Coordinates of C-alpha atoms and ligand atoms in Angstrom, one line a residue:
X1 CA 97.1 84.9 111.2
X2 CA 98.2 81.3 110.4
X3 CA 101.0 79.2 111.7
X4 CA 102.4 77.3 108.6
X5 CA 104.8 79.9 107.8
X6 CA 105.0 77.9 103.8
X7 CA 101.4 78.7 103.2
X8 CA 101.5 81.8 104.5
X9 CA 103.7 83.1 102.8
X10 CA 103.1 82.0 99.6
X11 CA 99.1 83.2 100.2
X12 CA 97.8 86.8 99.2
X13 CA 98.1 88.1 102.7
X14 CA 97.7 85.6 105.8
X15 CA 96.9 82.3 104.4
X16 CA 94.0 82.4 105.9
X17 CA 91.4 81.3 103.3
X18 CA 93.9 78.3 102.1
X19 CA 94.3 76.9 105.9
X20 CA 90.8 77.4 107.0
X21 CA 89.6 75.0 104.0
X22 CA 92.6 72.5 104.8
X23 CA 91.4 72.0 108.3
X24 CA 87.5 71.8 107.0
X25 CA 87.9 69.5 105.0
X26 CA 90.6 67.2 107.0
X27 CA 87.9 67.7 109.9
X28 CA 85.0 66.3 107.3
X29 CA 83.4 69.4 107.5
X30 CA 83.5 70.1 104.0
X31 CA 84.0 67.3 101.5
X32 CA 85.4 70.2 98.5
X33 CA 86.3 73.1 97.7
X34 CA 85.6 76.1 95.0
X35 CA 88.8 77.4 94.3
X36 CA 90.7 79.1 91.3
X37 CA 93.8 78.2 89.8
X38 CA 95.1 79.6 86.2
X39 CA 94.9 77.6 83.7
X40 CA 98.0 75.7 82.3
X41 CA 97.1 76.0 78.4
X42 CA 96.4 79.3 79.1
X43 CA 98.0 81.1 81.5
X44 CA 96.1 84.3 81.4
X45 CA 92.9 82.2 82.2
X46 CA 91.6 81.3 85.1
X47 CA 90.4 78.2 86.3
X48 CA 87.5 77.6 89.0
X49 CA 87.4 73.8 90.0
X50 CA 86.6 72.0 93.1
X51 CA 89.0 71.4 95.0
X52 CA 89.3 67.6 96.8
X53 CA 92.6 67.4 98.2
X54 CA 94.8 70.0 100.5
X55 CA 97.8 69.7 97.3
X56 CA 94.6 71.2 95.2
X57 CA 93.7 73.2 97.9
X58 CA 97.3 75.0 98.0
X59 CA 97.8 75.0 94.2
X60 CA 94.9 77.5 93.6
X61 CA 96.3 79.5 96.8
X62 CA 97.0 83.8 95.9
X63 CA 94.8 86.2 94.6
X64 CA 93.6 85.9 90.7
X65 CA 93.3 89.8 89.4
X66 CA 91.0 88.8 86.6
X67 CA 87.0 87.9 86.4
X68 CA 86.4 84.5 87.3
X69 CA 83.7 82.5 86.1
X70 CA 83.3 80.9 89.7
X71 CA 79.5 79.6 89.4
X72 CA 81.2 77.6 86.1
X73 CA 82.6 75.1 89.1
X74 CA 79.3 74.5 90.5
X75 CA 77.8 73.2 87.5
X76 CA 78.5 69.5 87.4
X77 CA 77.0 69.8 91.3
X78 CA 73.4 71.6 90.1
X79 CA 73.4 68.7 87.7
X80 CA 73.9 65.8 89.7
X81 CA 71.7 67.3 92.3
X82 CA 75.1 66.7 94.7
X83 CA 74.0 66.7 99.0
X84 CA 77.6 67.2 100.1
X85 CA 78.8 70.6 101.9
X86 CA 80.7 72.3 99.6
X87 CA 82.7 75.7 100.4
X88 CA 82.8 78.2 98.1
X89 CA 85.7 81.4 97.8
X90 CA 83.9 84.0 95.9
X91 CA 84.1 87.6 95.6
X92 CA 81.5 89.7 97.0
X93 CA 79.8 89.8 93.5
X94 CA 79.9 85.7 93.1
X95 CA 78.6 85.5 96.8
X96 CA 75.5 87.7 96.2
X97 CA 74.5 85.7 92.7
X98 CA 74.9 82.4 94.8
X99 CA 73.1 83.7 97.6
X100 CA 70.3 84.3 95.2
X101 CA 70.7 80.9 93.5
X102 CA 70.4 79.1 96.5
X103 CA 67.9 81.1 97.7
X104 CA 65.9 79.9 94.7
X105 CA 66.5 76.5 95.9
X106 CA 69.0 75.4 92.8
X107 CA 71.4 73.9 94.7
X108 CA 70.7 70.5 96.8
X109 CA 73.8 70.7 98.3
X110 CA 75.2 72.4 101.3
X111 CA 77.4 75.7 100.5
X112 CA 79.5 77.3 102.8
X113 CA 80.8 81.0 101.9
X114 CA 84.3 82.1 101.7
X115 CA 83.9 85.6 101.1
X116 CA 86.8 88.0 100.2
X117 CA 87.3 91.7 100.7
X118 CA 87.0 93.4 96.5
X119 CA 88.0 96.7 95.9
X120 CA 86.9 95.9 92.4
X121 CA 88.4 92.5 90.1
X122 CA 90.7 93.9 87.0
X123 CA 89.5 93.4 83.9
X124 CA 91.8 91.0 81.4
X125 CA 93.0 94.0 79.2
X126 CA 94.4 95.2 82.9
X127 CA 96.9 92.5 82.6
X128 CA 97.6 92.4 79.1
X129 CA 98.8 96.8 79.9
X130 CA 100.4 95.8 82.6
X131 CA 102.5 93.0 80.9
X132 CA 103.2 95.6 77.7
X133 CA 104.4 98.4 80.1
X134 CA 106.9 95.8 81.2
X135 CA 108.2 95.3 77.5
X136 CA 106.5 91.4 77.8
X137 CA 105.0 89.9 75.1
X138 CA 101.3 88.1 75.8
X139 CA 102.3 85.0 73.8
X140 CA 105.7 84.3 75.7
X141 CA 104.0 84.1 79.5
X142 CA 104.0 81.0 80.6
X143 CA 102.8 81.4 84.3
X144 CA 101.2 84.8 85.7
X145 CA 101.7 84.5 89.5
X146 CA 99.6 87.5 91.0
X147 CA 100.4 87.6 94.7
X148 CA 103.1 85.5 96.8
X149 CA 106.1 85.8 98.4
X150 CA 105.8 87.1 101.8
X151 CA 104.1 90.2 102.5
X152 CA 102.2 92.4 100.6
X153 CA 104.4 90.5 97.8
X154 CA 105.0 90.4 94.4
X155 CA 103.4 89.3 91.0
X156 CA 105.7 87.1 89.2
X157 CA 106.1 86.7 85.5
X158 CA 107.3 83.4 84.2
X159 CA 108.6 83.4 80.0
X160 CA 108.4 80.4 78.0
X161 CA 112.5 80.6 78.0
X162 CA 112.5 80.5 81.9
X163 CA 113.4 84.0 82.8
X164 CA 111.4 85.4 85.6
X165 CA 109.9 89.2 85.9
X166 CA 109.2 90.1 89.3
X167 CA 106.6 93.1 89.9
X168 CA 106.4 94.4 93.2
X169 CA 102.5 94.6 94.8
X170 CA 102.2 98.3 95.5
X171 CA 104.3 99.6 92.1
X172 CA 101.7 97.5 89.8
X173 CA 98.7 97.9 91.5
X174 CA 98.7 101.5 91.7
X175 CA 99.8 101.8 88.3
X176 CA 97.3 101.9 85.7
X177 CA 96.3 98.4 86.7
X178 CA 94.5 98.9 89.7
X179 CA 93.0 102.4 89.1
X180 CA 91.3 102.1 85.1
X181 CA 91.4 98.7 84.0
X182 CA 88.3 96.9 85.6
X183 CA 84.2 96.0 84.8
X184 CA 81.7 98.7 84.6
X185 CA 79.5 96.3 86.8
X186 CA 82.7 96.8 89.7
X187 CA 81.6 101.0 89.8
X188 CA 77.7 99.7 90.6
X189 CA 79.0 97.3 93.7
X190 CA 78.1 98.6 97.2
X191 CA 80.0 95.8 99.0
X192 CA 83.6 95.6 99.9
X193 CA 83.7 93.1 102.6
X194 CA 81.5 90.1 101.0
X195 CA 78.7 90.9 103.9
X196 CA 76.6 87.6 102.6
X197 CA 79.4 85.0 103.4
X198 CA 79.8 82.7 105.9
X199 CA 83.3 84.3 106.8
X200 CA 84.8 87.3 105.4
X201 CA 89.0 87.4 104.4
X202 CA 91.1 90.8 103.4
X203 CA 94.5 92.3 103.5
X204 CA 95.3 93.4 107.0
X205 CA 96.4 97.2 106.1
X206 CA 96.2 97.6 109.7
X207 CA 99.2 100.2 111.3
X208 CA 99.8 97.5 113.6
X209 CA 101.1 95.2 110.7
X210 CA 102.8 97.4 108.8
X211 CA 106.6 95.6 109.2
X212 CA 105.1 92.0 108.9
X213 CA 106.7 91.0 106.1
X214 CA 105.2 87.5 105.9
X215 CA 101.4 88.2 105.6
X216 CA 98.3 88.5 108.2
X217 CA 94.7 88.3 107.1
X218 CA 91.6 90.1 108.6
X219 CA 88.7 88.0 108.8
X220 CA 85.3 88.7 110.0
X221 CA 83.2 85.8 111.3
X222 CA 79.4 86.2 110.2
X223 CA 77.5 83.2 111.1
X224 CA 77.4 80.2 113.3
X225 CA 79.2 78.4 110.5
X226 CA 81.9 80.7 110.0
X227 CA 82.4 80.4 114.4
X228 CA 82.3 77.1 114.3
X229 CA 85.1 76.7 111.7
X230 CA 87.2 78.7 113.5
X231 CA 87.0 77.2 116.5
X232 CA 87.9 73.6 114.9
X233 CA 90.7 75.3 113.2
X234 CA 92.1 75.9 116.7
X235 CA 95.7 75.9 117.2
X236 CA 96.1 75.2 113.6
X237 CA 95.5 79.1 113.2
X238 CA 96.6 82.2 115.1
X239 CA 94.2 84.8 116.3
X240 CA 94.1 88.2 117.8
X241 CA 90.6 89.9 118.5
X242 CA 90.5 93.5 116.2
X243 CA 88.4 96.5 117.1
X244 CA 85.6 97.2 114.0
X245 CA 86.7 100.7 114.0
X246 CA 90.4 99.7 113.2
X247 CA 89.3 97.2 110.5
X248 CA 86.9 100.2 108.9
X249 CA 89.8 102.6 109.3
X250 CA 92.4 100.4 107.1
X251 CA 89.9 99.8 104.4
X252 CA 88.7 103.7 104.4
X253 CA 89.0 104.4 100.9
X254 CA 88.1 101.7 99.3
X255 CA 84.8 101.6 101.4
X256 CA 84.2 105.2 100.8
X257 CA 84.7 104.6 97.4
X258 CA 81.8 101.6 97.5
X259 CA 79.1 103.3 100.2
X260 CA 79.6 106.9 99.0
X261 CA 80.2 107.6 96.0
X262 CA 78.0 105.0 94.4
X263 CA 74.8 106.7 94.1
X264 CA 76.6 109.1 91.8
X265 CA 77.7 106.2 89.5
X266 CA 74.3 104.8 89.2
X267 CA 72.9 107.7 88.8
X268 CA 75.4 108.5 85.7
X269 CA 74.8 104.8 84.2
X270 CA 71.1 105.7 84.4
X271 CA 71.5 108.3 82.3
X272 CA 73.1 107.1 80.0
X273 CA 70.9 103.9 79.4
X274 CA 72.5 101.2 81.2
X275 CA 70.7 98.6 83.5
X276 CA 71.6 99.1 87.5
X277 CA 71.2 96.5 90.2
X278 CA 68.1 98.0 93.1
X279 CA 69.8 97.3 96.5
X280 CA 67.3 98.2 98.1
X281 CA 69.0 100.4 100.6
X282 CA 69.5 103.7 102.3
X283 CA 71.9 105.5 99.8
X284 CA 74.5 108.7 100.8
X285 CA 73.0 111.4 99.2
X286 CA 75.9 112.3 96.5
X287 CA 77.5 115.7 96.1
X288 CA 78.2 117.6 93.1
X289 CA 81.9 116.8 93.5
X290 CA 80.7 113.0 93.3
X291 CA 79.4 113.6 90.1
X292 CA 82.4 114.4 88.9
X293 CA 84.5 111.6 90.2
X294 CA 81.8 109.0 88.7
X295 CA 82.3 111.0 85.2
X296 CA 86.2 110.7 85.4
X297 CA 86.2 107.3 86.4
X298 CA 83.9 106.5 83.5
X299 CA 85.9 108.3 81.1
X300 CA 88.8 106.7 81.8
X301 CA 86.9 102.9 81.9
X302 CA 86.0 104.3 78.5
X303 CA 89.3 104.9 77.4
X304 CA 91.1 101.8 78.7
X305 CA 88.6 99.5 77.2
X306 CA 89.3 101.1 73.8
X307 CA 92.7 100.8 74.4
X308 CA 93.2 104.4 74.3
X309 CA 95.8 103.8 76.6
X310 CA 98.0 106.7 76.0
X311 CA 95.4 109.1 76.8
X312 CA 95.2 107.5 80.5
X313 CA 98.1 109.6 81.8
X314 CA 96.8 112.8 80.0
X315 CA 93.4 111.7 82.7
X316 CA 95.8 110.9 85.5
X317 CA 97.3 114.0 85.3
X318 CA 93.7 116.0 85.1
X319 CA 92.3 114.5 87.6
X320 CA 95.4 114.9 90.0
X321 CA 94.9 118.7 89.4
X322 CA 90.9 118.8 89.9
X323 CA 91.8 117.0 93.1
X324 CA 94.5 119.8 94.4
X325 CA 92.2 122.4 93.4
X326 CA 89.3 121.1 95.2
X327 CA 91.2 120.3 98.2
X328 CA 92.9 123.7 98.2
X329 CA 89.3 125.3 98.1
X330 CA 87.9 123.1 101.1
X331 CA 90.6 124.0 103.2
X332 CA 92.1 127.0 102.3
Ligands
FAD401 C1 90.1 91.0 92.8 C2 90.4 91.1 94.2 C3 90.3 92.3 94.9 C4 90.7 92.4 96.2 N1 90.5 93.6 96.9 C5 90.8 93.7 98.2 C6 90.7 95.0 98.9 O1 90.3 96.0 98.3 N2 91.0 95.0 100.2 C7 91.5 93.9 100.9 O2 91.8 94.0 102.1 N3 91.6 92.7 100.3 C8 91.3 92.6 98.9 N4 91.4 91.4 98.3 C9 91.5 90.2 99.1 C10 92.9 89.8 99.6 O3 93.8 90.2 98.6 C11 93.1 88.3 99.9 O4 92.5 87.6 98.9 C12 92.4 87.9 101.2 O5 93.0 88.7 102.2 C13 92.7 86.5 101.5 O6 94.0 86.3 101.7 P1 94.6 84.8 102.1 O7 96.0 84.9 102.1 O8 93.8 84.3 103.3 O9 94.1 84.0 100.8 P2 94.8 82.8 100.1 O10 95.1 81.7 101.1 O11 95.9 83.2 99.2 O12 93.6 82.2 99.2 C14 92.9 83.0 98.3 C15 91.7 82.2 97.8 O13 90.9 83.0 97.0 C16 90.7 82.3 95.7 N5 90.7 83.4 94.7 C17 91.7 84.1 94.4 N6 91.3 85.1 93.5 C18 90.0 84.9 93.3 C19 89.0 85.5 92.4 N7 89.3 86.5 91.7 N8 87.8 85.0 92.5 C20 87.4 84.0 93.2 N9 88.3 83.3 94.1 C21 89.6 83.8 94.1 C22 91.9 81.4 95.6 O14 91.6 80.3 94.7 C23 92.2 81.0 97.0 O15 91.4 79.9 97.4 C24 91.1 91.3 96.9 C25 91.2 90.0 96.3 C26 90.9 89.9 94.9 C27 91.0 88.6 94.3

């Protein structure tokens, strides 16, 4: 939790990510910042820059649900073979391929992770369905805000004549935009919780939170770097000490969804020709019914990148039934 109630409630969920690189780099500890903003010619695009100043810092605060080029920011740094300490807020999936970059040794400067919790990143057709379900034409948005506004907040719509549409969090994201519209790469990703960064950030779907209506972050500390930030960011941030169980509980599905059923999705995008990553890792040994989950999610990837997008309710209401059936046969 974080104390300037402006930043935190115009953040995704606690502000935490947004005053944590404030206070680094008013402390010296960082002398930049990786952060995404969209862009203002095109406001379905995002923009990854480095940040130097906290206005910078705040502009590119909220979540961005579209990929982002993030390693795109870093190239100016590879080329000048840069020695400052940089942070970086990635994804789990722009975490691991800058692990493995620096790893490699391509980087002369000093990174510093910012990892946040990904379900999976929706794809850009995602928004473009959203924004036509809403009767909103592409080429009159001005400014797509995706999070904000207190807790778990809104996405706001802003036309090139000024009128506002305002979507509330839950009805859009478990609409069609959440569920189908998203990277085939997302179904092959067996982290949730960026477990390679310095300091991990999510939502904080926690029972205990459930009435905040201005926003509270979970983070989990990983290394001596991510400690010792948050112990300089004393009294500038708010914390209370969370049980692991509890954190594991609020993120149970979409953790499921990453540990356990992805051995049946590789195993499907193996069959059918495509290139998987090798984790290297124990794997849950799938079940029959996992099978059929990583078909019907594929299906309707398939359909939603070929704007079939009529047929995705026709899906919806299939799998809805396969799922009663099942769970009336488990427990009858
Ligand atoms: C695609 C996506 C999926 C997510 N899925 C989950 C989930 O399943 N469960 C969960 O608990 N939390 C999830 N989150 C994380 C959560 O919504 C918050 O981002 C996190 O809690 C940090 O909140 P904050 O208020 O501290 O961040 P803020 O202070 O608002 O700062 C967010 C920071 O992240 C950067 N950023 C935003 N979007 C992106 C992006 N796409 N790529 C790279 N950098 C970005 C911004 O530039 C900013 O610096 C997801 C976020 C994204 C972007």
């Amino acid at each position: 939790m974080r104390l300037d109630s402006e930043i935190r409630n115009n953040s995704t969920s606690g502000g935490l990510v947004t005053q944590l690189l404030i206070c680094a780099l008013n402390n010296g500890l960082i002398t930049g910042a990786v952060v995404t903003r969209m862009s203002k010619d095109n406001p379905l695009v995002p923009e990854p820059f480095i940040a130097r100043t906290q206005e910078e810092i705040i502009e590119a605060s909220c979540s961005k649900y579209c990929p982002v080029p993030v390693n795109m920011a870093l190239k100016e740094l590879v080329k000048t073979g840069s020695k400052e300490t940089i942070a970086v807020v990635g994804l789990p999936c722009h975490i691991h391929g800058l692990q493995k970059a620096k790893y490699k040794g391509l980087f002369k400067c000093n990174l510093i992770f910012f990892g946040i919790f990904c379900g999976h990143t929706p794809s850009f057709n995602a928004t473009q369905w959203l924004l036509r379900q809403n009767g909103i034409n592409v080429a009159d948005v001005k400014q797509i805000e995706y999070r904000g506004k207190g807790w778990p907040g809104s996405m706001t719509v802003t036309c090139m004549d000024g009128s506002k549409v305002s979507l509330d969090y839950h009805m859009y994201w478990d609409s069609g935009f959440g569920k189908y519209f998203f990277p085939p790469r997302c179904t092959l990703c067996y982290d949730g919780t960026a477990e390679f960064a310095d300091i991990s950030f999510g939502d904080a779907w926690l029972p205990r939170f459930k009435n905040d209506r201005i926003g509270t972050s979970v983070i989990i500390s990983r290394t001596s770097v991510g400690d010792r930030l948050l112990s300089q960011c004393k009294g500038i941030i708010e914390l209370q000490k969370v049980d692991r169980d509890e954190v594991v509980a609020s993120q149970r599905s979409m953790l499921a969804y990453k540990k356990k059923g992805y051995s049946a999705r590789k195993a499907i995008r193996r069959f059918t020709q495509h290139k998987t990553p090798d984790y290297n890792i124990t794997e849950v040994k799938p079940k029959f019914v996992d099978y059929l989950g990583a078909i019907s999610v594929y299906v309707s990837l398939w359909m939603a990148k070929h704007h079939l997008w009529p047929l995705l309710k026709v899906h919806s209401i299939v799998t809805r039934i396969c799922r009663f059936v099942y769970k009336r046969q488990k427990n009858p």
